[in-house]
Coordinates of C-alpha atoms in Angstrom, one line a residue:
M141 CA 128.3 204.1 272.3
L142 CA 131.1 203.2 269.7
T143 CA 131.0 199.4 270.4
G144 CA 127.1 199.5 269.6
L145 CA 127.5 201.1 266.2
L146 CA 130.7 198.9 265.0
F147 CA 128.4 195.8 266.1
A148 CA 125.5 197.4 264.3
L149 CA 127.6 197.7 261.4
C150 CA 128.8 194.4 261.1
A151 CA 125.6 193.1 261.9
T152 CA 124.7 195.3 258.4
V153 CA 126.7 193.4 256.4
L154 CA 125.7 190.2 257.7
N155 CA 122.3 190.6 256.9
S156 CA 122.9 191.7 253.6
G157 CA 124.7 188.7 252.6
A158 CA 121.9 186.6 254.2
G159 CA 119.1 188.1 252.2
L160 CA 121.3 187.5 248.9
L161 CA 121.8 184.1 249.7
Q162 CA 118.2 183.5 250.8
S163 CA 117.2 185.3 247.3
A164 CA 119.3 183.1 245.4
A165 CA 117.8 179.9 247.0
A166 CA 114.1 181.3 246.7
Q167 CA 114.5 181.8 243.0
Q168 CA 115.8 178.3 242.2
T169 CA 112.4 176.5 243.5
S170 CA 109.0 176.9 244.1
S171 CA 108.5 174.8 246.8
R172 CA 108.7 175.9 250.4
T173 CA 109.9 172.8 251.7
H174 CA 112.5 172.3 248.9
L175 CA 113.5 175.9 250.0
A176 CA 113.9 175.2 253.8
L177 CA 116.3 172.5 252.2
R178 CA 118.5 174.3 249.8
P179 CA 122.1 174.8 251.2
M180 CA 122.3 178.0 250.2
Y181 CA 119.0 179.3 252.1
L182 CA 120.6 177.5 255.0
A183 CA 123.6 179.2 254.6
G184 CA 121.8 182.4 254.6
L185 CA 119.9 181.1 257.9
L186 CA 123.4 180.8 259.7
V187 CA 124.8 184.1 258.7
D188 CA 121.6 185.6 259.6
G189 CA 122.0 183.9 263.1
L190 CA 125.5 185.5 263.2
G191 CA 123.8 189.2 262.2
W192 CA 121.7 188.4 265.0
I193 CA 124.3 188.1 267.8
C194 CA 126.2 191.3 266.2
T195 CA 122.4 193.0 266.5
V196 CA 122.0 192.0 270.1
V197 CA 125.4 193.1 271.4
A198 CA 124.5 196.6 269.8
L199 CA 121.0 196.8 271.5
R200 CA 122.8 196.8 274.6
H201 CA 124.4 199.9 274.1
L202 CA 122.1 201.7 271.8
P203 CA 118.8 202.8 271.9
V204 CA 116.5 200.6 269.3
F205 CA 115.8 203.3 266.7
A206 CA 119.4 203.8 266.2
V207 CA 120.2 199.9 265.5
Q208 CA 117.8 199.6 263.3
A209 CA 118.1 202.3 261.2
A210 CA 122.2 201.1 261.0
L211 CA 120.4 197.6 259.9
G212 CA 118.4 199.5 257.5
L213 CA 121.6 200.8 255.4
S214 CA 121.9 197.0 254.5
I215 CA 119.3 198.3 251.4
A216 CA 122.4 200.0 249.9
L217 CA 124.5 196.9 249.9
T218 CA 122.0 194.8 248.4
A219 CA 121.0 196.8 245.6
V220 CA 124.6 197.1 244.2
A221 CA 125.0 193.1 244.8
T222 CA 121.5 192.6 243.1
W223 CA 122.7 194.5 240.1
G224 CA 126.2 192.8 240.1
L225 CA 124.4 189.2 240.5
Y226 CA 121.6 189.7 238.1
G227 CA 122.4 192.2 235.8
V228 CA 119.5 194.2 236.9
R229 CA 119.7 198.3 236.1
L230 CA 117.7 199.8 238.4
R231 CA 116.0 203.0 236.9
V232 CA 116.8 206.4 238.0
V233 CA 113.6 206.5 240.4
D234 CA 115.1 203.2 241.8
R235 CA 118.7 204.7 242.4
V236 CA 117.2 207.8 244.1
G237 CA 115.1 205.7 246.2
V238 CA 118.2 203.8 247.8
G239 CA 119.5 207.4 248.1
A240 CA 116.8 208.5 250.0
C241 CA 116.8 205.3 252.1
V242 CA 120.2 205.4 252.8
L243 CA 120.3 209.5 253.6
G244 CA 116.9 209.3 255.6
L245 CA 118.0 206.2 257.5
G246 CA 121.9 207.8 258.1
V247 CA 119.8 210.8 259.2
V248 CA 118.1 208.7 261.9
A249 CA 121.1 206.9 263.4
G250 CA 122.7 210.0 263.8
S251 CA 119.9 211.5 265.9
A252 CA 120.4 209.0 268.7
G253 CA 121.2 210.1 272.1
G254 CA 124.2 209.0 274.0
E255 CA 122.5 207.5 277.4
A256 CA 122.2 204.0 278.3
P257 CA 118.8 202.2 277.1
A258 CA 116.0 202.0 279.4
D259 CA 114.6 199.1 280.9
F260 CA 111.5 197.9 280.0
S261 CA 107.9 197.7 281.7
G262 CA 105.4 195.2 282.4
T263 CA 103.0 197.1 280.3
A264 CA 105.7 197.1 277.3
I265 CA 105.7 193.2 277.6
V266 CA 102.1 193.2 277.0
V267 CA 102.2 195.2 274.1
L268 CA 104.7 192.8 272.6
A269 CA 102.9 189.8 273.2
S270 CA 99.7 191.0 271.5
G271 CA 101.9 192.7 268.4
V272 CA 103.3 188.9 267.8
A273 CA 99.6 187.2 267.5
A274 CA 98.3 190.0 265.4
L275 CA 101.7 189.6 263.3
A276 CA 100.5 186.1 263.0
V277 CA 97.1 186.6 261.8
A278 CA 98.0 189.0 259.6
A279 CA 100.9 186.6 257.9
I280 CA 98.3 183.9 257.6
A281 CA 95.9 186.7 255.6
V282 CA 98.3 187.9 253.2
W283 CA 100.5 184.8 252.8
R284 CA 99.0 183.6 249.1
L285 CA 98.9 187.4 247.6
S286 CA 100.8 188.0 244.6
A287 CA 102.0 191.1 245.6
A288 CA 105.5 191.1 247.9
W289 CA 105.1 194.1 249.7
P290 CA 102.8 193.0 252.5
L291 CA 105.0 190.4 253.4
S292 CA 108.0 192.2 253.5
F293 CA 106.2 194.8 255.8
I294 CA 105.3 192.2 258.1
A295 CA 108.6 190.7 258.0
G296 CA 110.3 194.2 259.3
L297 CA 107.5 194.4 261.9
G298 CA 108.6 190.5 263.0
F299 CA 112.1 191.4 263.2
G300 CA 111.8 194.6 264.5
G301 CA 109.9 192.9 267.2
T302 CA 112.7 190.4 267.7
S303 CA 115.1 193.6 268.9
L304 CA 112.5 195.0 271.1
A305 CA 111.9 191.7 272.9
V306 CA 115.7 191.4 273.1
R307 CA 115.8 194.7 274.7
A308 CA 113.0 193.1 277.0
V309 CA 115.4 190.6 278.5
H310 CA 116.7 191.5 281.6
V311 CA 120.2 190.7 282.1
A312 CA 122.2 191.4 285.0
P313 CA 125.5 193.0 284.8
D314 CA 127.0 190.8 286.7
A315 CA 125.2 188.0 286.3
G316 CA 126.8 186.4 283.2
F317 CA 125.0 184.3 281.1
D318 CA 122.3 182.3 282.9
V319 CA 119.8 180.1 281.3
G320 CA 117.6 179.5 284.0
Q321 CA 117.2 183.5 284.3
L322 CA 116.6 183.7 280.4
A323 CA 114.2 180.7 280.7
G324 CA 111.9 182.6 283.1
Q325 CA 111.3 185.3 281.4
P326 CA 108.3 186.0 278.5
A327 CA 110.5 188.1 276.2
T328 CA 112.9 185.1 276.0
Y329 CA 110.1 183.3 274.1
L330 CA 109.0 186.3 272.3
I331 CA 112.1 186.5 270.5
G332 CA 112.0 183.3 268.7
L333 CA 107.8 183.7 268.1
Y334 CA 108.7 187.4 266.3
W335 CA 112.2 185.9 264.7
V336 CA 109.9 182.8 263.2
I337 CA 107.1 185.3 261.5
G338 CA 110.2 187.5 260.0
I339 CA 112.0 184.7 258.3
T340 CA 109.1 183.3 257.2
C341 CA 107.3 186.2 255.3
Y342 CA 110.8 187.4 254.2
S343 CA 111.5 184.2 252.4
R344 CA 108.0 184.2 250.8
A345 CA 108.6 187.8 249.7
L346 CA 111.7 187.2 248.2
A347 CA 110.3 184.0 246.4
I348 CA 107.9 186.2 244.6
G349 CA 109.2 189.9 244.6
S350 CA 112.2 192.0 243.6
L351 CA 115.2 191.4 246.3
A352 CA 115.6 195.2 246.1
G353 CA 112.0 196.1 246.4
V354 CA 111.4 193.5 249.4
T355 CA 114.9 194.6 251.3
A356 CA 113.6 198.4 250.8
V357 CA 110.1 197.8 252.5
F358 CA 111.6 195.4 254.9
S359 CA 114.3 197.7 255.9
V360 CA 112.3 200.7 256.3
T361 CA 109.8 199.3 258.3
E362 CA 112.2 197.2 260.4
V363 CA 113.5 200.8 261.4
I364 CA 110.5 202.6 262.1
A365 CA 108.0 200.8 264.1
P366 CA 110.4 199.3 266.8
G367 CA 112.0 202.7 266.6
L368 CA 108.9 204.2 267.4
V369 CA 107.8 202.0 270.0
G370 CA 111.1 202.1 271.8
I371 CA 111.2 206.1 271.9
V372 CA 107.4 205.8 273.5
L373 CA 107.5 202.9 275.9
L374 CA 111.3 202.8 276.3
G375 CA 112.1 206.5 276.4
D376 CA 114.5 205.9 273.9
P377 CA 117.1 209.3 273.8
I378 CA 116.8 211.3 271.0
R379 CA 120.0 213.8 270.8
S380 CA 118.9 217.2 272.0
G381 CA 117.8 219.2 269.0
W382 CA 117.5 216.5 266.8
I383 CA 114.0 215.8 266.7
V384 CA 113.2 217.4 263.4
P385 CA 116.1 216.1 261.2
F386 CA 114.9 212.7 263.3
A387 CA 111.4 213.2 262.0
A388 CA 113.0 214.3 258.6
G389 CA 115.0 211.5 258.1
L390 CA 112.2 208.8 258.7
V391 CA 110.1 210.9 256.0
V392 CA 113.0 210.6 253.5
A393 CA 113.4 207.2 254.1
V394 CA 109.5 206.2 253.5
A395 CA 109.8 208.4 250.1
G396 CA 113.0 206.0 249.4
V397 CA 110.6 202.8 250.0
V398 CA 107.9 204.2 247.8
A399 CA 110.2 204.6 245.3
L400 CA 111.6 201.2 245.2
A401 CA 108.3 199.3 245.7
N402 CA 108.2 198.7 242.2
A403 CA 111.8 197.9 241.8
P404 CA 112.8 195.6 238.5
T405 CA 112.4 191.9 239.3
P406 CA 115.4 189.8 238.5
P407 CA 114.7 187.8 235.3
T408 CA 115.4 184.2 237.0
V409 CA 112.0 185.1 239.4
H410 CA 110.1 185.7 235.8
R411 CA 111.1 182.5 234.5
R412 CA 110.3 180.5 237.4
R413 CA 106.7 182.0 237.7
R414 CA 106.2 181.2 234.3
H415 CA 107.2 177.3 235.1
V416 CA 104.8 177.5 238.0
R417 CA 102.1 178.5 236.3

C-alpha cells in the first residue's frame, strides 16, 4: 500500500508540472495546430507521460478512488504555482475552495482499504467501451463553447477512464511485460482512446479558461467518477467504518469545485482573447 501511495504522490507532482507547462503554451497561441508544436506543450506531454507511468504503478497497489484522490491534490500545487507565475491573487472564496478540495480529497484517499484491487469483469469492459463513445460525442458537442468547465469535466472523465482501463488490463504476476498479451486485450486500446479525449479537452479548456478553475473541475471529476465506478464494478474496498467520512469528503471536494469554478483568469488569457477577436 505504501508503494502505491508513494507513486501516486509522485504522479501528483508531475501532473501539476505538466498542467503548468501546457497552460503556459496554451495562453501564447490561439491555434490548436501551433499549440501542438510548441516546445513547452510537448514538454508538458512528456512530464504528463511520466506522471501516467507513476499512476499505472499506483493503480496496481491501491483502489482507483485512492489513487485518483491523491492525483486530485495537484490542485493545491497548481494554485500556488499560478499565483507565482501569473501574479493572480485568488479571492478568499477561491482560497477556501482550494482548501475544501484538498481536505475533501485527502479524506477520500484516507478512506481506502488495504486489500488488493479486484479484477475487472466483462460487463465492466462493455461499460468502459460505451463510456468512451459517449465522451467523444459530448466533447464534439461542447468544443466551441466559451465556458471552460464542460471541457474540464469531460477531460476529468477521460483521464479517469484511463485509470479504470489500466486496471482492466490483466497482467499475470509472473508474466512480465508481454506485448502480445497486452495487444490482445480491449482495455489496452481503451486506455489510448480515453487519454486522447482527456488531453484534447484539457488543452482546449486551458486555452479558454483559468488554470485554477480548470484544474479544480478536472481534478475532482477525475476522482469522483472513476472512484465510484471502481467501488460499484470492482468492489474497491473502503476502510471499515469510513463510509460516512468518505461520503463527506466527496461533498466537501465538490463544494470546493463550485467555489473555484469562477476563479480569476490570468491576464495573459484576456489579452489573447482580445487579440483573437
